[in-house]
CSV table of C-alpha atoms and ligand atoms in Angstrom, one decimal:
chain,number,residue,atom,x,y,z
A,462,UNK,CA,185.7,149.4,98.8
A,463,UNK,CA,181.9,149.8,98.9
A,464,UNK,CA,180.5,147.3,101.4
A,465,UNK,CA,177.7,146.4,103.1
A,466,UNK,CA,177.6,145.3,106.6
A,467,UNK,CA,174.6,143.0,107.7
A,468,UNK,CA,173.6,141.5,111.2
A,469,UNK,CA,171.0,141.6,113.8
A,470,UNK,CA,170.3,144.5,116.1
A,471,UNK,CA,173.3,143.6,118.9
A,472,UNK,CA,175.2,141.7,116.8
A,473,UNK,CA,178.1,143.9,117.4
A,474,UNK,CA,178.0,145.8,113.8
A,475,UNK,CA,178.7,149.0,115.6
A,476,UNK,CA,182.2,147.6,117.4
A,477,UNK,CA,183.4,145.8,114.3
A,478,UNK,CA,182.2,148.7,111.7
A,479,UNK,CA,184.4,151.3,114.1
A,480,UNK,CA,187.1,149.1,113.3
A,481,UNK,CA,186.7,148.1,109.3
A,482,UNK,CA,186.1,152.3,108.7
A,483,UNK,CA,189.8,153.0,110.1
A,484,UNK,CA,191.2,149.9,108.8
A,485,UNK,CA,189.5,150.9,105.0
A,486,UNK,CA,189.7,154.4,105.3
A,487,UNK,CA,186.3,154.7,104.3
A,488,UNK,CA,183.4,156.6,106.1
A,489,UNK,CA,180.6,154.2,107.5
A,490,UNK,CA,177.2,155.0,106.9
A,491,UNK,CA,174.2,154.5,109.4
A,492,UNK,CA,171.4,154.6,108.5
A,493,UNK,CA,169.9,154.1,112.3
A,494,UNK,CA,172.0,157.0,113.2
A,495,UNK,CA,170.9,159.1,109.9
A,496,UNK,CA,167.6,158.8,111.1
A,497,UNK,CA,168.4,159.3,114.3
A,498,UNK,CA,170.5,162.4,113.7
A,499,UNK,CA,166.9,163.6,111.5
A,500,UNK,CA,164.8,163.2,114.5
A,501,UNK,CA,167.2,165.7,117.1
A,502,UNK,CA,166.9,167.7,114.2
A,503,UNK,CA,162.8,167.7,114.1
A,504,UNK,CA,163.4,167.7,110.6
A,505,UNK,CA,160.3,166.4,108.6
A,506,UNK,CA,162.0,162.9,108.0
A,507,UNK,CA,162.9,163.0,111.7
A,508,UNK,CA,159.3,163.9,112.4
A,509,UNK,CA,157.6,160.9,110.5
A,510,UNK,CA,160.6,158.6,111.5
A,511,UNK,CA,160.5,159.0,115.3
A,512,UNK,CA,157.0,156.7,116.0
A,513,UNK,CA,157.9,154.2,113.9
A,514,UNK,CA,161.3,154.2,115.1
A,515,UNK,CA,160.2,154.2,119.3
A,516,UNK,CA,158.2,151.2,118.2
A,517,UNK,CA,161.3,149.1,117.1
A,518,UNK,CA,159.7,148.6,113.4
A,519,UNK,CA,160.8,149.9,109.9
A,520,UNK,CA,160.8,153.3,108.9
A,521,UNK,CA,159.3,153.2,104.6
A,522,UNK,CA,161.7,152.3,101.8
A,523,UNK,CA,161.2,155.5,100.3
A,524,UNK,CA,162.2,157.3,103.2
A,525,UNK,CA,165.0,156.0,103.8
A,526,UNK,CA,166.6,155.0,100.3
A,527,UNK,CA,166.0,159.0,99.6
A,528,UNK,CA,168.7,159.6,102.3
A,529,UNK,CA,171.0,157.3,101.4
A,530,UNK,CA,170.6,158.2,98.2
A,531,UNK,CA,171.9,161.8,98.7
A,532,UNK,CA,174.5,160.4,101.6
A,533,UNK,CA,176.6,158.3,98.9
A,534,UNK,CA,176.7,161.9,96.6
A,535,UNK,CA,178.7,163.1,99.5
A,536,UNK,CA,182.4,163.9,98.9
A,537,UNK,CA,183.7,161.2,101.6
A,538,UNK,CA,181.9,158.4,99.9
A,539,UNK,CA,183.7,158.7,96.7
A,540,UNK,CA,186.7,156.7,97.4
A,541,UNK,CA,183.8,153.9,99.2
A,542,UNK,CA,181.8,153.4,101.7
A,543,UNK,CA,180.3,151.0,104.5
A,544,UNK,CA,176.9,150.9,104.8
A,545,UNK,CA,175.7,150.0,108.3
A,546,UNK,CA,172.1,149.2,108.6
A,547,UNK,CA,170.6,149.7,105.2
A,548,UNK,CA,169.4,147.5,102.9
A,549,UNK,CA,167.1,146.3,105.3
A,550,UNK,CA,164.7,144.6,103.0
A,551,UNK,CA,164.5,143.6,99.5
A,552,UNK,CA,163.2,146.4,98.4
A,553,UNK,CA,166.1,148.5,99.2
A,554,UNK,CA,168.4,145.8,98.3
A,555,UNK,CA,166.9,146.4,94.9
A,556,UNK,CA,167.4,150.2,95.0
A,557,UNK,CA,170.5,150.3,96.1
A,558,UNK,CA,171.8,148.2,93.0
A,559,UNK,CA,169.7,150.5,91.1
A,560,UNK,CA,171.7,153.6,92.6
A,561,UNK,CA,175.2,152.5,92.2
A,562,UNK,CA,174.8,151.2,88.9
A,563,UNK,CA,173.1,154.6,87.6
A,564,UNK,CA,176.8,155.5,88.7
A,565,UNK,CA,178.5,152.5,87.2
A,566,UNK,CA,179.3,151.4,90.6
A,567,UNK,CA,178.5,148.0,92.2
A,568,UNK,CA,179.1,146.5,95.5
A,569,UNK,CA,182.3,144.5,96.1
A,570,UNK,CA,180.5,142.4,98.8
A,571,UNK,CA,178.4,142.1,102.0
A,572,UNK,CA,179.4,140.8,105.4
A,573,UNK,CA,176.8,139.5,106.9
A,574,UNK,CA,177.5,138.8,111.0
A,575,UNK,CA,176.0,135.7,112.2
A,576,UNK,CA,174.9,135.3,116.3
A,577,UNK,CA,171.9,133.4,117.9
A,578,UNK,CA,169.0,135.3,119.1
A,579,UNK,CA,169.7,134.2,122.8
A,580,UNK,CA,173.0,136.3,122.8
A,581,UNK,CA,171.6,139.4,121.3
A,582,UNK,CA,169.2,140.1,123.8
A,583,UNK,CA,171.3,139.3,126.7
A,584,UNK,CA,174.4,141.5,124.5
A,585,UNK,CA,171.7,144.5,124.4
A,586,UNK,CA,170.8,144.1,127.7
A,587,UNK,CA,174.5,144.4,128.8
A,588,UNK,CA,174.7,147.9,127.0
A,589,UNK,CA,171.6,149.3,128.4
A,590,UNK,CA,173.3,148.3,132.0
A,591,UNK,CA,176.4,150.0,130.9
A,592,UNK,CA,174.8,152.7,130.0
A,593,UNK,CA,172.6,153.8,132.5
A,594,UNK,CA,176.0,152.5,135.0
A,595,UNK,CA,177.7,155.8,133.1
A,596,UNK,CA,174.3,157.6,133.5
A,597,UNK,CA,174.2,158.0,129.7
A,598,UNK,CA,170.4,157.9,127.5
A,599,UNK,CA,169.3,154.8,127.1
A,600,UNK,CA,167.9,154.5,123.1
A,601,UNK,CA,163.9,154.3,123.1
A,602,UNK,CA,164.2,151.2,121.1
A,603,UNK,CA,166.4,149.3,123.5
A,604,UNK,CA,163.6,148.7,125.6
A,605,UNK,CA,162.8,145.1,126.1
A,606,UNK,CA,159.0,145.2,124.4
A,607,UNK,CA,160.5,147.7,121.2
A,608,UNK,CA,163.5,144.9,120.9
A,609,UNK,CA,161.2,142.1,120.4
A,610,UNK,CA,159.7,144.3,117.7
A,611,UNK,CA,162.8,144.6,116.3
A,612,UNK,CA,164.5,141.1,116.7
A,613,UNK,CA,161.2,140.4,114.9
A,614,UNK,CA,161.7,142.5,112.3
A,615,UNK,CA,165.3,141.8,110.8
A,616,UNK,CA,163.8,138.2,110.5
A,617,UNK,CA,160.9,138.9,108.3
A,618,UNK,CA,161.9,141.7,106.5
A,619,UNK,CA,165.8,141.2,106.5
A,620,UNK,CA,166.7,137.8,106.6
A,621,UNK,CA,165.3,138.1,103.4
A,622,UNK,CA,167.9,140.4,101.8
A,623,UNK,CA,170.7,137.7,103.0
A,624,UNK,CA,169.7,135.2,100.6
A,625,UNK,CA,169.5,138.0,97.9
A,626,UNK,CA,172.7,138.7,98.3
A,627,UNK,CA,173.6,135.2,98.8
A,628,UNK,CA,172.0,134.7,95.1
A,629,UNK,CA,174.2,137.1,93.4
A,630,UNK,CA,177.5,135.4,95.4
A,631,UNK,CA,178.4,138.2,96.9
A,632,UNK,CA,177.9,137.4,100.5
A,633,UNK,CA,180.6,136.8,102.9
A,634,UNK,CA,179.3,135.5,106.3
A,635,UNK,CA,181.1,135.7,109.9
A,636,UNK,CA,180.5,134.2,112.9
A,637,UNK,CA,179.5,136.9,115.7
A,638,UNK,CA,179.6,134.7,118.7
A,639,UNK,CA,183.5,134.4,118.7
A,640,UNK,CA,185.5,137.3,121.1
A,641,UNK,CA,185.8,140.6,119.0
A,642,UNK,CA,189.2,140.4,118.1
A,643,UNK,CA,188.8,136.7,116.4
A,644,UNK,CA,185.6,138.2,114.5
A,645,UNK,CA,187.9,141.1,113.7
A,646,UNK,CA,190.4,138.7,112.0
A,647,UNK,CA,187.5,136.2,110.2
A,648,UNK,CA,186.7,140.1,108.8
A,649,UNK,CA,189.6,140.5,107.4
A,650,UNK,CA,190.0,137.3,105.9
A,651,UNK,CA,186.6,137.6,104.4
A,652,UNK,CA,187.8,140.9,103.2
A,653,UNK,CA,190.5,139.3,101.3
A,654,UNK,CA,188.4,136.9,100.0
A,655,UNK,CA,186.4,139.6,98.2
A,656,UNK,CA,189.9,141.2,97.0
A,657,UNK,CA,190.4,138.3,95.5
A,658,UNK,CA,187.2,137.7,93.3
A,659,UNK,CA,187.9,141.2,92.3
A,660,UNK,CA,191.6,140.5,90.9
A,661,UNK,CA,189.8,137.0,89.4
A,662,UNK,CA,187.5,139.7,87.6
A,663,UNK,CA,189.9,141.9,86.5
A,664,UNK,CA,192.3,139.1,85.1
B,1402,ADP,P1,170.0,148.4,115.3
B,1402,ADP,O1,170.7,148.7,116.5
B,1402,ADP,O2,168.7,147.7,115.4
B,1402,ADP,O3,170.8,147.8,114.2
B,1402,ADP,P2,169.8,151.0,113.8
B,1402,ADP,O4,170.5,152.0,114.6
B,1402,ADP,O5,170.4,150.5,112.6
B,1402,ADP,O6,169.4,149.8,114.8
B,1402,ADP,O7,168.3,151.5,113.4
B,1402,ADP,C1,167.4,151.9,114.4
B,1402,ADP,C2,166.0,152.1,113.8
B,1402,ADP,O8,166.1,153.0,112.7
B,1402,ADP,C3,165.4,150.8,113.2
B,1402,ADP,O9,164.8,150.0,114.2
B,1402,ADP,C4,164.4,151.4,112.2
B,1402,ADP,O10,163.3,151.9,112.8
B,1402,ADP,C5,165.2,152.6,111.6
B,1402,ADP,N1,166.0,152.2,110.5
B,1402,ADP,C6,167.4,152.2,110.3
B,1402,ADP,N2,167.7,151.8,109.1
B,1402,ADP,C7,166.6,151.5,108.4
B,1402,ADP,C8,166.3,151.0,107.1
B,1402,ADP,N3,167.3,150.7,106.3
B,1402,ADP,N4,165.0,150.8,106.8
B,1402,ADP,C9,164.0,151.1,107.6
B,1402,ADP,N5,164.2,151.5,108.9
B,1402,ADP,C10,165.5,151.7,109.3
């Protein structure tokens, strides 16, 4: 299956995306943690990336639709994939349709996880307790001023790519705000529910 997985920063995408890649068998694709894994490395996207990054706001389209672009020609993504955190605006909504159907691919759906703004900053809070409890590394853009920035920034530039998904009927929403186990199981019934179009399809 070749999915996308949409929601606010906190809205527990990382939990539930942990749990769809073992239940799929597909590999999940992050684009926070692409980027992320660019800028340990110094390389030059890494390099550009980091500011914008520290400063909770976008890194450019064609940044980041050139590494997902080479990600998905990776031998793990052949059999699907989940992407986590990208598109994050229209524009790479666009691309991305533009990618998989150079390879006469499409997208079976997008699960878009709904919470209210209240809980995600009080959820994000939580991990940065929890992490500094363990004495991990707080991430740069957890900080309260760079979260604000961000919060602000999946509304204008995200919410956005909901309704263009929402358009082309293929999005499947959940709600967020339920305990993690009941959002795993509204998951999986949305997941069926896209099976289902498919067979429809095919038919
Ligand atoms: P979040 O916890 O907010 O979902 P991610 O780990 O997905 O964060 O992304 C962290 C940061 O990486 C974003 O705030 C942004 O600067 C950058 N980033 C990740 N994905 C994209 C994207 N698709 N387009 C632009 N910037 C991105």
């Amino acid at each position: 299956m070749r999915l996308v997985f949409l929601g606010p920063p906190g809205a527990g995408k990382g939990t539930q995306s942990e749990l769809l890649k073992r239940r799929l068998g597909v590999p999940q694709l992050s684009t926070g943690d692409m980027l992320r894994g660019a800028v340990r490395a110094a390389s030059p996207v890494g390099l550009k990336a980091k500011a914008i990054m520290d400063a909770g706001q976008l890194v450019s389209d064609d940044v980041v639709i050139g590494i997902v672009a080479e990600r998905i020609e990776e031998a793990d993504a052949g059999q699907g994939f989940i992407l986590d955190g990208f598109p994050r605006t229209v524009a790479q909504a666009e691309a991305l349709e533009e990618l998989l159907a150079e390879r006469a691919l499409r997208l079976d759906g997008v699960l878009e996880l709904e919470v209210n703004e209240a809980a995600l900053v009080s959820r994000i809070e939580k991990r940065v307790e929890e992490t500094r409890a363990v004495g991990g590394v707080v991430r740069a853009d957890d900080q309260p001023e760079t979260l604000k920035a961000r919060l602000d920034a999946y509304k204008v530039q995200t919410s956005p790519v909901s309704t263009y998904y929402d358009q082309r009927g293929l999005l499947y929403r959940v709600n967020g705000m339920l305990p993690i186990d009941t959002v795993t199981g509204s998951i999986e019934e949305q997941l069926a529910a896209m099976r289902a179009v498919h067979q429809q399809e095919l038919r």
